[in-house]
Short mmCIF file of C-alpha atoms and ligand atoms in Angstrom, two decimals:
data_model
loop_
_atom_site.label_atom_id
_atom_site.label_comp_id
_atom_site.label_asym_id
_atom_site.label_seq_id
_atom_site.Cartn_x
_atom_site.Cartn_y
_atom_site.Cartn_z
CA UNK A 1 -40.53 6.34 27.13
CA UNK A 2 -39.93 6.05 30.95
CA UNK A 3 -36.01 5.70 32.31
CA UNK A 4 -36.70 2.17 33.44
CA UNK A 5 -38.55 1.13 29.98
CA UNK A 6 -35.00 2.67 27.91
CA UNK A 7 -32.86 0.87 30.06
CA UNK A 8 -34.79 -2.41 29.17
CA UNK A 9 -34.87 -1.17 25.57
CA UNK A 10 -31.32 -0.64 25.42
CA UNK A 11 -30.06 -3.70 27.14
CA UNK A 12 -32.35 -6.03 24.52
CA UNK A 13 -31.26 -4.08 22.11
CA UNK A 14 -27.75 -3.70 22.87
CA UNK A 15 -27.55 0.33 22.29
CA UNK A 16 -24.05 0.07 23.40
CA UNK A 17 -21.60 -2.11 25.87
CA UNK A 18 -21.01 0.91 27.67
CA UNK A 19 -24.72 0.83 28.41
CA UNK A 20 -24.59 -2.41 30.35
CA UNK A 21 -20.87 -1.81 31.82
CA UNK A 22 -21.55 -1.66 35.85
CA UNK A 23 -18.08 -1.03 36.28
CA UNK A 24 -18.58 2.38 34.19
CA UNK A 25 -22.06 3.13 34.85
CA UNK A 26 -24.20 3.30 37.95
CA UNK A 27 -27.90 4.37 38.72
CA UNK A 28 -30.74 5.24 36.79
CA UNK A 29 -30.72 7.68 33.52
CA UNK A 30 -32.41 8.50 31.08
CA UNK A 31 -28.96 9.13 28.87
CA UNK A 32 -25.66 8.55 28.57
CA UNK A 33 -22.66 10.28 27.00
CA UNK A 34 -18.92 8.44 26.77
CA UNK A 35 -16.39 10.55 26.46
CA UNK A 36 -12.92 9.14 25.07
CA UNK A 37 -10.38 11.59 25.56
CA UNK A 38 -7.73 9.46 24.01
CA UNK A 39 -9.63 9.24 20.34
CA UNK A 40 -8.56 12.75 19.04
CA UNK A 41 -10.72 13.51 15.92
CA UNK A 42 -8.76 17.15 14.83
CA UNK A 43 -8.09 20.65 16.60
CA UNK A 44 -11.71 22.71 16.79
CA UNK A 45 -10.64 25.75 14.11
CA UNK A 46 -11.70 29.00 16.11
CA UNK A 47 -13.32 29.72 12.76
CA UNK A 48 -15.61 26.77 13.21
CA UNK A 49 -17.09 29.81 14.79
CA UNK A 50 -17.51 32.49 12.33
CA UNK A 51 -19.51 34.98 11.24
CA UNK A 52 -21.63 36.30 7.96
CA UNK A 53 -22.40 39.82 7.12
CA UNK A 54 -23.48 41.10 3.66
CA UNK A 55 -25.21 43.96 2.36
CA UNK A 56 -28.90 43.25 2.89
CA UNK A 57 -31.47 44.41 4.68
CA UNK A 58 -30.66 45.67 8.19
CA UNK A 59 -27.65 43.82 8.40
CA UNK A 60 -24.59 46.04 7.64
CA UNK A 61 -26.75 48.99 7.70
CA UNK A 62 -28.45 49.24 10.66
CA UNK A 63 -26.98 46.49 12.55
CA UNK A 64 -23.33 46.96 11.86
CA UNK A 65 -22.79 50.39 10.75
CA UNK A 66 -24.30 53.29 12.72
CA UNK A 67 -22.02 56.07 11.49
CA UNK A 68 -19.33 57.79 12.81
CA UNK A 69 -21.13 60.99 13.99
CA UNK A 70 -23.93 58.20 15.44
CA UNK A 71 -26.01 59.08 18.58
CA UNK A 72 -25.47 55.21 19.17
CA UNK A 73 -22.49 54.52 20.96
CA UNK A 74 -19.86 53.39 18.10
CA UNK A 75 -16.46 52.76 17.60
CA UNK A 76 -15.58 54.21 14.90
CA UNK A 77 -18.96 54.15 13.01
CA UNK A 78 -19.44 50.28 14.28
CA UNK A 79 -21.96 49.69 16.73
CA UNK A 80 -20.50 49.18 20.04
CA UNK A 81 -22.70 47.07 21.81
CA UNK A 82 -22.44 44.85 18.54
CA UNK A 83 -18.45 44.64 18.99
CA UNK A 84 -18.88 43.94 22.99
CA UNK A 85 -21.24 40.91 22.14
CA UNK A 86 -18.36 39.45 19.38
CA UNK A 87 -15.41 39.94 21.86
CA UNK A 88 -18.08 37.89 24.24
CA UNK A 89 -18.14 35.22 21.75
CA UNK A 90 -14.49 34.96 20.50
CA UNK A 91 -15.92 35.69 17.00
CA UNK A 92 -12.66 34.71 15.25
CA UNK A 93 -13.76 34.93 11.52
CA UNK A 94 -16.82 37.52 10.12
CA UNK A 95 -17.69 36.65 6.40
CA UNK A 96 -18.32 39.90 3.65
CA UNK A 97 -19.79 41.26 1.53
CA UNK A 98 -22.25 38.55 0.50
CA UNK A 99 -23.92 36.62 0.04
CA UNK A 100 -25.51 37.10 -3.45
CA UNK A 101 -24.79 40.74 -2.93
CA UNK A 102 -20.66 39.98 -3.27
CA UNK A 103 -20.89 38.77 -7.18
CA UNK A 104 -22.64 42.29 -8.15
CA UNK A 105 -20.34 44.21 -6.09
CA UNK A 106 -17.27 46.44 -7.35
CA UNK A 107 -14.93 46.77 -4.27
CA UNK A 108 -13.65 50.39 -5.54
CA UNK A 109 -17.41 51.69 -4.72
CA UNK A 110 -16.74 51.30 -1.27
CA UNK A 111 -12.79 53.34 -0.63
CA UNK A 112 -11.69 56.56 -1.10
CA UNK A 113 -13.45 59.77 0.48
CA UNK A 114 -16.76 58.63 1.72
CA UNK A 115 -18.64 61.98 -0.37
CA UNK A 116 -17.07 60.53 -3.14
CA UNK A 117 -18.19 56.97 -2.63
CA UNK A 118 -21.09 56.65 -5.25
CA UNK A 119 -24.74 55.46 -4.51
CA UNK A 120 -25.68 51.69 -5.93
CA UNK A 121 -28.85 49.95 -6.55
CA UNK A 122 -28.10 46.99 -3.98
CA UNK A 123 -28.08 43.41 -5.81
CA UNK A 124 -31.78 42.83 -3.21
CA UNK A 125 -33.49 45.61 -4.72
CA UNK A 126 -35.08 42.43 -6.66
CA UNK A 127 -36.83 40.99 -3.91
CA UNK A 128 -40.78 41.83 -3.12
CA UNK A 129 -38.71 43.30 0.02
CA UNK A 130 -37.97 46.36 -1.98
CA UNK A 131 -41.31 46.90 -3.44
CA UNK A 132 -42.51 46.64 0.51
CA UNK A 133 -39.90 48.77 1.50
CA UNK A 134 -40.95 51.57 -1.37
CA UNK A 135 -37.64 51.37 -3.12
CA UNK A 136 -35.85 53.71 -0.27
CA UNK A 137 -33.15 53.29 1.86
CA UNK A 138 -29.88 52.21 1.96
CA UNK A 139 -30.66 48.82 1.71
CA UNK A 140 -31.92 49.23 -1.48
CA UNK A 141 -29.81 52.18 -2.55
CA UNK A 142 -26.45 51.51 -1.37
CA UNK A 143 -24.34 54.71 -0.09
CA UNK A 144 -20.71 53.10 -0.06
CA UNK A 145 -20.63 54.29 3.71
CA UNK A 146 -19.21 50.70 4.68
CA UNK A 147 -16.29 49.33 2.69
CA UNK A 148 -13.49 47.50 2.63
CA UNK A 149 -11.80 49.91 4.74
CA UNK A 150 -14.99 49.63 7.39
CA UNK A 151 -15.10 46.43 7.58
CA UNK A 152 -11.33 45.34 7.97
CA UNK A 153 -11.42 47.86 10.97
CA UNK A 154 -14.73 46.28 11.91
CA UNK A 155 -12.88 42.88 11.79
CA UNK A 156 -9.95 44.48 14.05
CA UNK A 157 -11.88 45.69 16.58
CA UNK A 158 -14.12 42.45 16.74
CA UNK A 159 -10.53 40.54 17.24
CA UNK A 160 -11.99 38.70 13.86
CA UNK A 161 -10.29 37.83 11.07
CA UNK A 162 -11.68 39.44 7.52
CA UNK A 163 -12.75 37.01 5.10
CA UNK A 164 -13.91 38.66 1.48
CA UNK A 165 -16.08 36.90 -0.59
CA UNK A 166 -15.16 38.47 -4.42
CA UNK A 167 -17.08 39.16 -6.96
CA UNK A 168 -16.30 36.62 -10.01
CA UNK A 169 -20.19 37.10 -11.88
CA UNK A 170 -19.71 41.00 -12.68
CA UNK A 171 -15.90 41.92 -12.51
CA UNK A 172 -12.73 40.33 -14.26
CA UNK A 173 -10.25 39.00 -12.40
CA UNK A 174 -7.43 41.66 -12.93
CA UNK A 175 -9.88 43.12 -10.62
CA UNK A 176 -9.68 40.86 -8.49
CA UNK A 177 -6.24 41.18 -8.09
CA UNK A 178 -6.57 44.88 -7.82
CA UNK A 179 -8.83 44.17 -4.46
CA UNK A 180 -5.97 41.84 -2.99
CA UNK A 181 -3.43 44.45 -3.96
CA UNK A 182 -5.29 47.12 -2.11
CA UNK A 183 -5.68 45.05 1.14
CA UNK A 184 -2.16 43.21 0.90
CA UNK A 185 0.15 45.15 -0.71
CA UNK A 186 2.88 46.76 1.13
CA UNK A 187 2.90 49.79 2.32
CA UNK A 188 4.03 52.62 0.08
CA UNK A 189 4.94 49.95 -2.38
CA UNK A 190 1.97 50.77 -5.33
CA UNK A 191 -1.05 53.57 -5.85
CA UNK A 192 -3.25 51.51 -3.95
CA UNK A 193 -1.17 50.88 -1.35
CA UNK A 194 -0.72 54.70 -1.39
CA UNK A 195 -4.56 55.11 -1.70
CA UNK A 196 -4.87 52.57 1.41
CA UNK A 197 -2.92 55.12 3.54
CA UNK A 198 -4.79 58.12 2.59
CA UNK A 199 -7.64 56.11 4.25
CA UNK A 200 -5.49 55.74 7.26
CA UNK A 201 -4.78 52.22 6.62
CA UNK A 202 -0.93 52.47 5.66
CA UNK A 203 0.02 48.97 6.61
CA UNK A 204 -1.19 46.53 4.83
CA UNK A 205 -4.66 44.67 5.67
CA UNK A 206 -3.17 41.28 5.64
CA UNK A 207 -6.49 39.57 4.25
CA UNK A 208 -5.89 35.94 4.04
CA UNK A 209 -9.20 34.86 3.32
CA UNK A 210 -11.07 34.77 -0.16
CA UNK A 211 -14.21 33.44 -1.14
CA UNK A 212 -13.92 32.98 -5.21
CA UNK A 213 -17.58 34.28 -5.75
CA UNK A 214 -20.80 32.71 -4.02
CA UNK A 215 -23.15 30.25 -5.01
CA UNK A 216 -21.60 30.06 -8.22
CA UNK A 217 -24.42 27.55 -9.09
CA UNK A 218 -27.15 30.78 -8.59
CA UNK A 219 -27.46 34.31 -8.01
CA UNK A 220 -23.65 33.94 -8.52
CA UNK A 221 -23.62 33.33 -12.37
CA UNK A 222 -25.79 29.96 -12.77
CA UNK A 223 -22.21 28.50 -14.06
CA UNK A 224 -22.19 24.81 -14.80
CA UNK A 225 -19.85 23.49 -12.55
CA UNK A 226 -17.18 22.53 -15.56
CA UNK A 227 -17.21 26.76 -16.52
CA UNK A 228 -17.03 27.41 -12.55
CA UNK A 229 -14.04 25.55 -12.70
CA UNK A 230 -12.55 27.05 -15.58
CA UNK A 231 -13.85 30.85 -13.80
CA UNK A 232 -11.96 29.41 -10.57
CA UNK A 233 -8.70 28.70 -12.14
CA UNK A 234 -8.72 31.94 -13.96
CA UNK A 235 -9.56 33.81 -11.08
CA UNK A 236 -7.08 32.24 -8.78
CA UNK A 237 -3.64 31.76 -11.16
CA UNK A 238 -1.29 34.47 -9.79
CA UNK A 239 -2.80 36.05 -7.28
CA UNK A 240 -0.55 38.59 -5.62
CA UNK A 241 0.52 37.54 -2.56
CA UNK A 242 2.73 39.71 -1.05
CA UNK A 243 3.71 36.85 1.67
CA UNK A 244 0.57 36.28 2.86
CA UNK A 245 -0.61 32.86 3.55
CA UNK A 246 -3.67 33.06 1.38
CA UNK A 247 -6.64 30.88 1.93
CA UNK A 248 -8.81 30.69 -1.27
CA UNK A 249 -11.90 28.79 -0.87
CA UNK A 250 -14.18 27.76 -4.16
CA UNK A 251 -18.31 28.16 -4.34
CA UNK A 252 -19.24 24.41 -3.52
CA UNK A 253 -22.63 23.29 -3.37
CA UNK A 254 -26.17 24.18 -2.74
CA UNK A 255 -26.76 21.71 0.33
CA UNK A 256 -25.74 18.50 -0.88
CA UNK A 257 -25.45 18.87 -4.63
CA UNK A 258 -23.07 15.56 -5.41
CA UNK A 259 -23.30 16.54 -9.08
CA UNK A 260 -21.91 20.29 -8.62
CA UNK A 261 -18.58 19.07 -6.54
CA UNK A 262 -17.97 16.09 -8.46
CA UNK A 263 -17.99 18.18 -11.66
CA UNK A 264 -16.06 20.83 -10.29
CA UNK A 265 -13.11 18.33 -9.12
CA UNK A 266 -13.14 16.29 -11.94
CA UNK A 267 -12.02 18.83 -13.97
CA UNK A 268 -9.56 20.68 -11.63
CA UNK A 269 -7.80 17.26 -10.06
CA UNK A 270 -8.81 14.39 -12.56
CA UNK A 271 -9.00 15.93 -16.16
CA UNK A 272 -5.83 18.38 -15.93
CA UNK A 273 -4.49 18.65 -12.29
CA UNK A 274 -5.00 22.55 -11.02
CA UNK A 275 -2.01 22.70 -8.75
CA UNK A 276 -2.34 25.35 -6.72
CA UNK A 277 -1.54 25.16 -2.60
CA UNK A 278 -3.61 28.49 -1.53
CA UNK A 279 -7.10 26.84 -2.51
CA UNK A 280 -7.97 25.13 0.88
CA UNK A 281 -11.51 25.48 1.28
CA UNK A 282 -14.87 24.63 -0.22
CA UNK A 283 -17.65 26.57 0.33
CA UNK A 284 -21.30 24.61 1.41
CA UNK A 285 -24.39 26.47 1.87
CA UNK A 286 -26.76 24.29 4.27
CA UNK A 287 -30.13 26.08 5.26
CA UNK A 288 -33.16 24.65 7.23
CA UNK A 289 -36.47 25.89 5.92
CA UNK A 290 -39.66 26.47 8.07
CA UNK A 291 -42.57 28.12 7.53
CA UNK A 292 -43.22 30.59 10.22
CA UNK A 293 -40.69 31.66 12.78
CA UNK A 294 -42.62 31.83 15.89
CA UNK A 295 -45.42 29.71 15.29
CA UNK A 296 -44.94 26.00 15.35
CA UNK A 297 -46.47 22.82 16.78
CA UNK A 298 -44.27 19.95 18.13
CA UNK A 299 -43.91 18.54 14.06
CA UNK A 300 -42.39 21.30 12.85
CA UNK A 301 -40.04 21.82 16.12
CA UNK A 302 -38.15 18.62 15.09
CA UNK A 303 -38.77 19.39 11.42
CA UNK A 304 -36.45 21.99 12.06
CA UNK A 305 -33.76 20.25 14.08
CA UNK A 306 -33.56 16.91 11.68
CA UNK A 307 -32.96 19.45 8.70
CA UNK A 308 -30.38 20.61 10.88
CA UNK A 309 -28.95 17.50 11.49
CA UNK A 310 -28.58 16.95 8.05
CA UNK A 311 -25.34 18.84 7.40
CA UNK A 312 -23.82 15.78 9.31
CA UNK A 313 -24.16 13.98 6.20
CA UNK A 314 -24.08 16.80 3.65
CA UNK A 315 -19.95 16.77 5.31
CA UNK A 316 -19.55 13.24 5.05
CA UNK A 317 -20.69 13.10 1.08
CA UNK A 318 -19.01 16.11 0.30
CA UNK A 319 -16.19 14.71 2.06
CA UNK A 320 -15.85 11.68 0.09
CA UNK A 321 -16.43 13.72 -3.52
CA UNK A 322 -13.89 15.65 -2.80
CA UNK A 323 -11.38 12.71 -1.62
CA UNK A 324 -12.15 11.15 -4.91
CA UNK A 325 -10.21 13.58 -6.96
CA UNK A 326 -8.06 15.35 -3.96
CA UNK A 327 -6.92 12.71 -2.52
CA UNK A 328 -5.04 14.00 0.19
CA UNK A 329 -7.10 16.60 1.00
CA UNK A 330 -5.95 19.37 0.46
CA UNK A 331 -9.24 21.41 0.36
CA UNK A 332 -11.68 21.57 3.79
CA UNK A 333 -14.94 22.11 4.02
CA UNK A 334 -16.19 26.07 4.68
CA UNK A 335 -19.85 25.82 5.41
CA UNK A 336 -20.23 29.80 5.78
CA UNK A 337 -24.00 29.98 5.36
CA UNK A 338 -26.00 27.77 7.65
CA UNK A 339 -28.92 28.59 9.57
CA UNK A 340 -32.86 27.96 9.31
CA UNK A 341 -35.06 30.46 7.16
CA UNK A 342 -39.13 30.83 7.22
CA UNK A 343 -41.26 33.38 5.51
CA UNK A 344 -41.03 36.35 6.32
CA UNK A 345 -42.97 38.28 9.14
CA UNK A 346 -41.55 38.83 12.20
CA UNK A 347 -38.59 40.81 11.01
CA UNK A 348 -38.60 43.77 13.56
CA UNK A 349 -38.44 46.48 11.33
CA UNK A 350 -39.67 46.39 7.48
CA UNK A 351 -36.09 47.41 6.33
CA UNK A 352 -34.68 44.62 7.79
CA UNK A 353 -35.00 42.16 4.59
CA UNK A 354 -34.83 38.16 5.61
CA UNK A 355 -34.91 39.65 9.16
CA UNK A 356 -36.64 37.18 11.35
CA UNK A 357 -37.12 36.37 14.94
CA UNK A 358 -34.84 33.61 17.02
CA UNK A 359 -36.12 31.62 19.32
CA UNK A 360 -35.48 28.49 21.51
CA UNK A 361 -35.83 26.38 18.07
CA UNK A 362 -33.32 28.30 16.36
CA UNK A 363 -30.82 28.56 19.47
CA UNK A 364 -31.53 24.05 19.53
CA UNK A 365 -30.17 24.04 15.63
CA UNK A 366 -27.61 26.12 16.00
CA UNK A 367 -26.36 24.03 19.17
CA UNK A 368 -26.54 21.05 17.22
CA UNK A 369 -24.90 22.36 13.84
CA UNK A 370 -21.68 23.54 16.00
CA UNK A 371 -21.61 20.00 17.89
CA UNK A 372 -21.96 18.46 14.54
CA UNK A 373 -18.60 20.80 13.51
CA UNK A 374 -17.15 19.63 16.32
CA UNK A 375 -17.53 16.13 15.52
CA UNK A 376 -16.07 16.67 11.71
CA UNK A 377 -13.37 19.13 13.06
CA UNK A 378 -10.56 16.85 11.00
CA UNK A 379 -13.20 17.99 7.86
CA UNK A 380 -14.54 21.42 8.05
CA UNK A 381 -11.79 24.57 8.57
CA UNK A 382 -14.42 27.63 8.53
CA UNK A 383 -18.04 27.66 8.92
CA UNK A 384 -20.38 31.24 8.97
CA UNK A 385 -23.84 31.29 11.03
CA UNK A 386 -26.30 33.11 8.19
CA UNK A 387 -25.95 36.20 9.35
CA UNK A 388 -24.69 38.03 12.19
CA UNK A 389 -27.69 40.74 12.90
CA UNK A 390 -31.00 41.56 11.25
CA UNK A 391 -31.41 38.09 9.57
CA UNK A 392 -31.76 34.85 8.94
CA UNK A 393 -29.95 33.03 11.96
CA UNK A 394 -29.29 35.75 13.95
CA UNK A 395 -27.05 36.40 17.19
CA UNK A 396 -28.32 40.46 17.10
CA UNK A 397 -31.20 42.30 16.75
CA UNK A 398 -30.67 45.96 16.40
CA UNK A 399 -32.80 48.57 15.12
CA UNK A 400 -31.67 52.45 15.99
CA UNK A 401 -30.49 52.90 19.48
CA UNK A 402 -31.89 48.91 20.29
CA UNK A 403 -30.06 46.04 20.72
CA UNK A 404 -30.32 42.86 22.22
CA UNK A 405 -28.61 39.23 22.19
CA UNK A 406 -31.01 36.65 20.64
CA UNK A 407 -30.66 32.56 21.73
CA UNK A 408 -28.20 32.03 19.56
CA UNK A 409 -25.61 34.20 20.86
CA UNK A 410 -26.09 32.59 23.90
CA UNK A 411 -25.27 28.59 22.26
CA UNK A 412 -21.77 30.39 20.92
CA UNK A 413 -21.14 31.59 24.15
CA UNK A 414 -21.36 28.81 25.84
CA UNK A 415 -19.61 26.55 22.77
CA UNK A 416 -16.82 28.90 22.67
CA UNK A 417 -14.67 26.92 25.09
CA UNK A 418 -14.35 24.28 22.45
CA UNK A 419 -12.52 26.90 20.17
CA UNK A 420 -9.05 25.55 19.62
CA UNK A 421 -9.75 22.38 21.90
CA UNK A 422 -9.36 18.71 20.55
CA UNK A 423 -12.46 17.58 19.42
CA UNK A 424 -12.56 13.78 20.72
CA UNK A 425 -14.66 11.32 20.33
CA UNK A 426 -17.61 11.05 22.35
CA UNK A 427 -20.63 8.63 22.53
CA UNK A 428 -23.94 10.07 23.21
CA UNK A 429 -26.77 7.14 24.40
CA UNK A 430 -30.70 7.91 24.13
CA UNK A 431 -33.60 6.37 23.07
CA UNK A 432 -34.67 8.25 19.86
CA UNK A 433 -37.53 10.41 19.59
CA UNK A 434 -39.80 9.30 17.35
CA UNK A 435 -42.27 11.72 15.36
CA UNK A 436 -44.75 12.27 11.99
CA UNK A 437 -43.22 14.82 9.46
CA UNK A 438 -44.98 14.83 5.70
CA UNK A 439 -47.43 11.71 6.84
CA UNK A 440 -43.99 9.68 7.09
CA UNK A 441 -42.46 8.48 10.79
CA UNK A 442 -39.47 9.77 11.12
CA UNK A 443 -36.69 10.08 13.99
CA UNK A 444 -34.11 12.07 15.69
CA UNK A 445 -31.35 11.56 17.87
CA UNK A 446 -32.81 11.80 21.97
CA UNK A 447 -29.51 13.70 23.07
CA UNK A 448 -26.60 14.49 20.70
CA UNK A 449 -23.42 16.79 20.95
CA UNK A 450 -20.23 17.08 20.66
CA UNK A 451 -16.66 17.04 23.19
CA UNK A 452 -13.41 18.18 23.11
CA UNK A 453 -10.31 18.66 25.30
CA UNK A 454 -7.43 21.11 26.11
CA UNK A 455 -5.05 20.41 28.94
CA UNK A 456 -6.71 19.14 31.84
CA UNK A 457 -10.36 20.52 30.90
CA UNK A 458 -12.88 18.75 28.93
CA UNK A 459 -16.00 20.12 27.55
CA UNK A 460 -19.43 18.56 26.64
CA UNK A 461 -22.06 20.27 24.95
CA UNK A 462 -25.43 18.48 24.35
CA UNK A 463 -28.96 18.71 23.05
CA UNK A 464 -32.35 17.85 24.30
CA UNK A 465 -34.37 18.24 21.40
CA UNK A 466 -37.08 16.38 23.23
CA UNK A 467 -40.25 18.89 23.64
CA UNK A 468 -41.38 17.09 26.22
CA UNK A 469 -39.15 14.86 28.53
CA UNK A 470 -36.00 16.18 30.61
CA UNK A 471 -33.09 13.70 30.37
CA UNK A 472 -31.12 12.57 33.35
CA UNK A 473 -27.50 12.41 31.77
CA UNK A 474 -24.86 10.56 33.11
CA UNK A 475 -21.21 11.65 31.74
CA UNK A 476 -18.63 9.38 31.91
CA UNK A 477 -14.62 10.19 30.82
CA UNK A 478 -12.53 7.37 29.17
CA UNK A 479 -8.98 7.78 29.63
CA UNK A 480 -9.09 10.77 32.57
CA UNK A 481 -10.47 10.75 35.93
CA UNK A 482 -12.87 13.14 37.18
CA UNK A 483 -11.99 15.74 39.01
CA UNK A 484 -15.14 18.50 39.13
CA UNK A 485 -17.54 19.73 37.49
CA UNK A 486 -19.59 22.67 36.32
CA UNK A 487 -22.49 23.51 33.72
CA UNK A 488 -24.79 26.14 31.83
CA UNK A 489 -27.80 25.89 30.65
CA UNK A 490 -29.81 27.67 27.99
CA UNK A 491 -33.47 26.75 28.30
CA UNK A 492 -37.19 27.70 28.43
CA UNK A 493 -40.30 26.02 30.14
CA UNK A 494 -41.94 27.91 26.42
CA UNK A 495 -40.07 26.09 23.21
CA UNK A 496 -41.90 29.40 21.23
CA UNK A 497 -39.39 31.56 23.56
CA UNK A 498 -37.80 34.81 22.21
CA UNK A 499 -36.17 38.23 23.13
CA UNK A 500 -37.91 40.99 22.05
CA UNK A 501 -36.38 44.76 22.46
CA UNK A 502 -39.52 45.51 25.43
CA UNK A 503 -38.11 41.53 26.59
CA UNK A 504 -34.25 41.16 26.13
CA UNK A 505 -34.34 38.98 28.78
CA UNK A 506 -36.41 35.90 28.40
CA UNK A 507 -33.98 33.77 27.07
CA UNK A 508 -30.75 33.82 28.94
CA UNK A 509 -27.90 31.13 29.55
CA UNK A 510 -27.32 30.58 33.48
CA UNK A 511 -25.52 27.89 35.87
CA UNK A 512 -27.14 24.39 35.85
CA UNK A 513 -26.82 22.20 38.89
CA UNK A 514 -24.65 19.18 37.84
CA UNK A 515 -22.69 16.86 40.39
CA UNK A 516 -19.61 14.30 40.84
CA UNK A 517 -19.82 10.45 42.00
CA UNK A 518 -17.97 7.61 41.83
CA UNK A 519 -16.01 8.86 38.85
CA UNK A 520 -19.46 10.01 36.94
CA UNK A 521 -20.68 13.25 36.16
CA UNK A 522 -24.95 13.73 36.48
CA UNK A 523 -26.54 16.25 35.20
CA UNK A 524 -30.33 16.89 34.14
CA UNK A 525 -30.53 18.19 30.53
CA UNK A 526 -34.03 19.56 30.49
CA UNK A 527 -36.47 19.05 27.48
CA UNK A 528 -35.81 21.78 24.79
CA UNK A 529 -32.36 22.58 26.62
CA UNK A 530 -28.70 23.22 25.54
CA UNK A 531 -26.47 22.73 27.94
CA UNK A 532 -22.53 22.57 28.39
CA UNK A 533 -20.96 21.21 30.84
CA UNK A 534 -16.93 21.69 31.53
CA UNK A 535 -15.16 18.88 33.40
CA UNK A 536 -11.68 19.33 35.15
CA UNK A 537 -10.16 15.81 34.77
CA UNK A 538 -6.67 14.53 36.22
O1 AHR B 601 -28.02 34.50 3.69
C1 AHR B 601 -28.88 35.25 2.19
C2 AHR B 601 -28.91 34.49 0.80
O2 AHR B 601 -28.94 33.08 1.40
C3 AHR B 601 -27.31 35.03 0.61
O3 AHR B 601 -26.95 36.16 0.36
C4 AHR B 601 -27.14 33.75 -0.41
O4 AHR B 601 -25.40 33.13 -0.65
C5 AHR B 601 -28.07 32.74 0.68
O5 AHR B 601 -29.08 32.37 -1.19
#
């Protein structure tokens, strides 16, 4: 649709009063963003920008852990380039050790002297990838070189908080208590604290975030929701605290499975209320599924973005369901796995189970998801992108001494300024994009995004999903006066563009021209681009 048609159709359809407000808007535009700085949604928890690392394929072995004696630059065995990357995006929290792996993991295997640690069959041995890898390597037979100490060290070096998922399918509640005791009991206080000290961790690790299983409806035990509710009560009753502000997270639904959430909350809140102030999070996983990571037509491009947008409805529906029982909303949503998931074939090494290439399409899906989190800052307290390196929606790809940043990394870098800011309401007005998916007419918002305020700085992030048309966009800030603006963009003329070891800089963010006139910021958001605008207001 051309600009003139848009203005006509907007006025006719009465899209927004703001579009017709001559005092606010000036000149022609394809899209308009009205930021309402006096309408706060909630503080954007830095933890919405978290990450996930599982013992699967090349995530831990090759991605995170290279070992102290490696020739690859490392700090305490952790890949140095990865740590540097995590610092640049201010990674706030990292989830580990799974994923499905968590419910087959015995934490005791991963502590103590490295030479005494057992080698165990990895959960993912069951996948066809194991056969492809000829049943060998640390991805299939885990040497446990990377355990609790190494994970906590990784988090410390990255400046992030640890978030540990406990095993409830194949270990006991006592084992869970002992893991907490190992991590958090005061220096010298218990046998496990002394064992921890012998590994160089005299002081408590103070791990606050604990997941009670993972996907307990599936790989985490195939529980019925009522049975999981019982296990949840058992595992979370009288967990040793040691003065640590524990944040216990229940294993929530697969996508938008209302039934799972309803039956769990009904049992734990309505049938006989379970009063545990540490129960503060309900995990949700949402993957968008596509065929090929690199080959896609426009309908497949839009399809992934539409599916990524479903997180908004999932948040709304899950929140409503939880609120029927948890009326004070003690429990917030924790979206600790999300991203597009394609069939195998584009992994950079055969050992990288679920490894896939990351293109501009994934960058847009990630940006749309982060914008949804910002817009729901009052409901979502933690999120983790699945997964950090050499896996589904990776920010980094690594193999041996090779290391690159994917387009997703740049999205996290561009969005980092939202962390800790006040999310404010913003209205994005642009004509919908229409496309056909599986023979059905479907629509996607023509421009979407989120806005936040920190002092005299307003940040707005935007995604133009349109595969063809750029959008001249005007931004108005209601409730404050625009002084200056600057913008950063992530885009490419080729919608299939991605970074490789050979061409690591094909996609990277760069400065974008923007202007300020009569109190409005003007910026052109190219087709298929992510843009972040920082506005100084008075
Ligand atoms: O991220 C890969 C897998 O996807 C995780 O192990 C599991 O939780 C989910 O099904």
